[in-house]
PDB file of C-alpha atoms in Angstrom:
ATOM      1  CA  UNK J   1     -22.901   5.270  67.527  1.00  0.00           C
ATOM      2  CA  UNK J   2     -25.931   5.140  69.776  1.00  0.00           C
ATOM      3  CA  UNK J   3     -24.991   8.565  71.161  1.00  0.00           C
ATOM      4  CA  UNK J   4     -25.077  10.073  67.675  1.00  0.00           C
ATOM      5  CA  UNK J   5     -28.520   8.604  67.031  1.00  0.00           C
ATOM      6  CA  UNK J   6     -29.738  10.044  70.317  1.00  0.00           C
ATOM      7  CA  UNK J   7     -28.311  13.464  69.499  1.00  0.00           C
ATOM      8  CA  UNK J   8     -30.009  13.460  66.101  1.00  0.00           C
ATOM      9  CA  UNK J   9     -33.301  12.552  67.759  1.00  0.00           C
ATOM     10  CA  UNK J  10     -32.905  15.343  70.325  1.00  0.00           C
ATOM     11  CA  UNK J  11     -32.102  17.813  67.549  1.00  0.00           C
ATOM     12  CA  UNK J  12     -35.185  16.686  65.647  1.00  0.00           C
ATOM     13  CA  UNK J  13     -37.289  17.312  68.754  1.00  0.00           C
ATOM     14  CA  UNK J  14     -35.826  20.805  69.076  1.00  0.00           C
ATOM     15  CA  UNK J  15     -36.547  21.531  65.421  1.00  0.00           C
ATOM     16  CA  UNK J  16     -40.177  20.514  65.897  1.00  0.00           C
ATOM     17  CA  UNK J  17     -40.498  22.680  69.001  1.00  0.00           C
ATOM     18  CA  UNK J  18     -38.967  25.693  67.249  1.00  0.00           C
ATOM     19  CA  UNK J  19     -41.128  25.327  64.160  1.00  0.00           C
ATOM     20  CA  UNK J  20     -44.210  24.965  66.368  1.00  0.00           C
ATOM     21  CA  UNK J  21     -43.500  28.191  68.244  1.00  0.00           C
ATOM     22  CA  UNK J  22     -44.969  31.552  67.262  1.00  0.00           C
ATOM     23  CA  UNK J  23     -41.636  33.300  66.769  1.00  0.00           C
ATOM     24  CA  UNK J  24     -40.096  30.448  64.811  1.00  0.00           C
ATOM     25  CA  UNK J  25     -36.393  29.625  64.834  1.00  0.00           C
ATOM     26  CA  UNK J  26     -34.355  31.976  62.605  1.00  0.00           C
ATOM     27  CA  UNK J  27     -31.031  30.488  63.710  1.00  0.00           C
ATOM     28  CA  UNK J  28     -32.068  26.916  62.941  1.00  0.00           C
ATOM     29  CA  UNK J  29     -33.771  28.003  59.712  1.00  0.00           C
ATOM     30  CA  UNK J  30     -30.442  29.565  58.699  1.00  0.00           C
ATOM     31  CA  UNK J  31     -28.650  26.288  59.472  1.00  0.00           C
ATOM     32  CA  UNK J  32     -31.146  24.386  57.337  1.00  0.00           C
ATOM     33  CA  UNK J  33     -30.553  26.767  54.438  1.00  0.00           C
ATOM     34  CA  UNK J  34     -26.766  26.458  54.666  1.00  0.00           C
ATOM     35  CA  UNK J  35     -26.971  22.665  54.832  1.00  0.00           C
ATOM     36  CA  UNK J  36     -28.786  22.391  51.506  1.00  0.00           C
TER      37      UNK J  36
END
């Protein structure tokens, strides 16, 4: 399951990059909303 852990870490990095950008990440924000 090491691959899954690595994928989750990569996704977390992408989330941080998107949230740190000026335009934000509407697609990922939508995914977050649907996951709740």
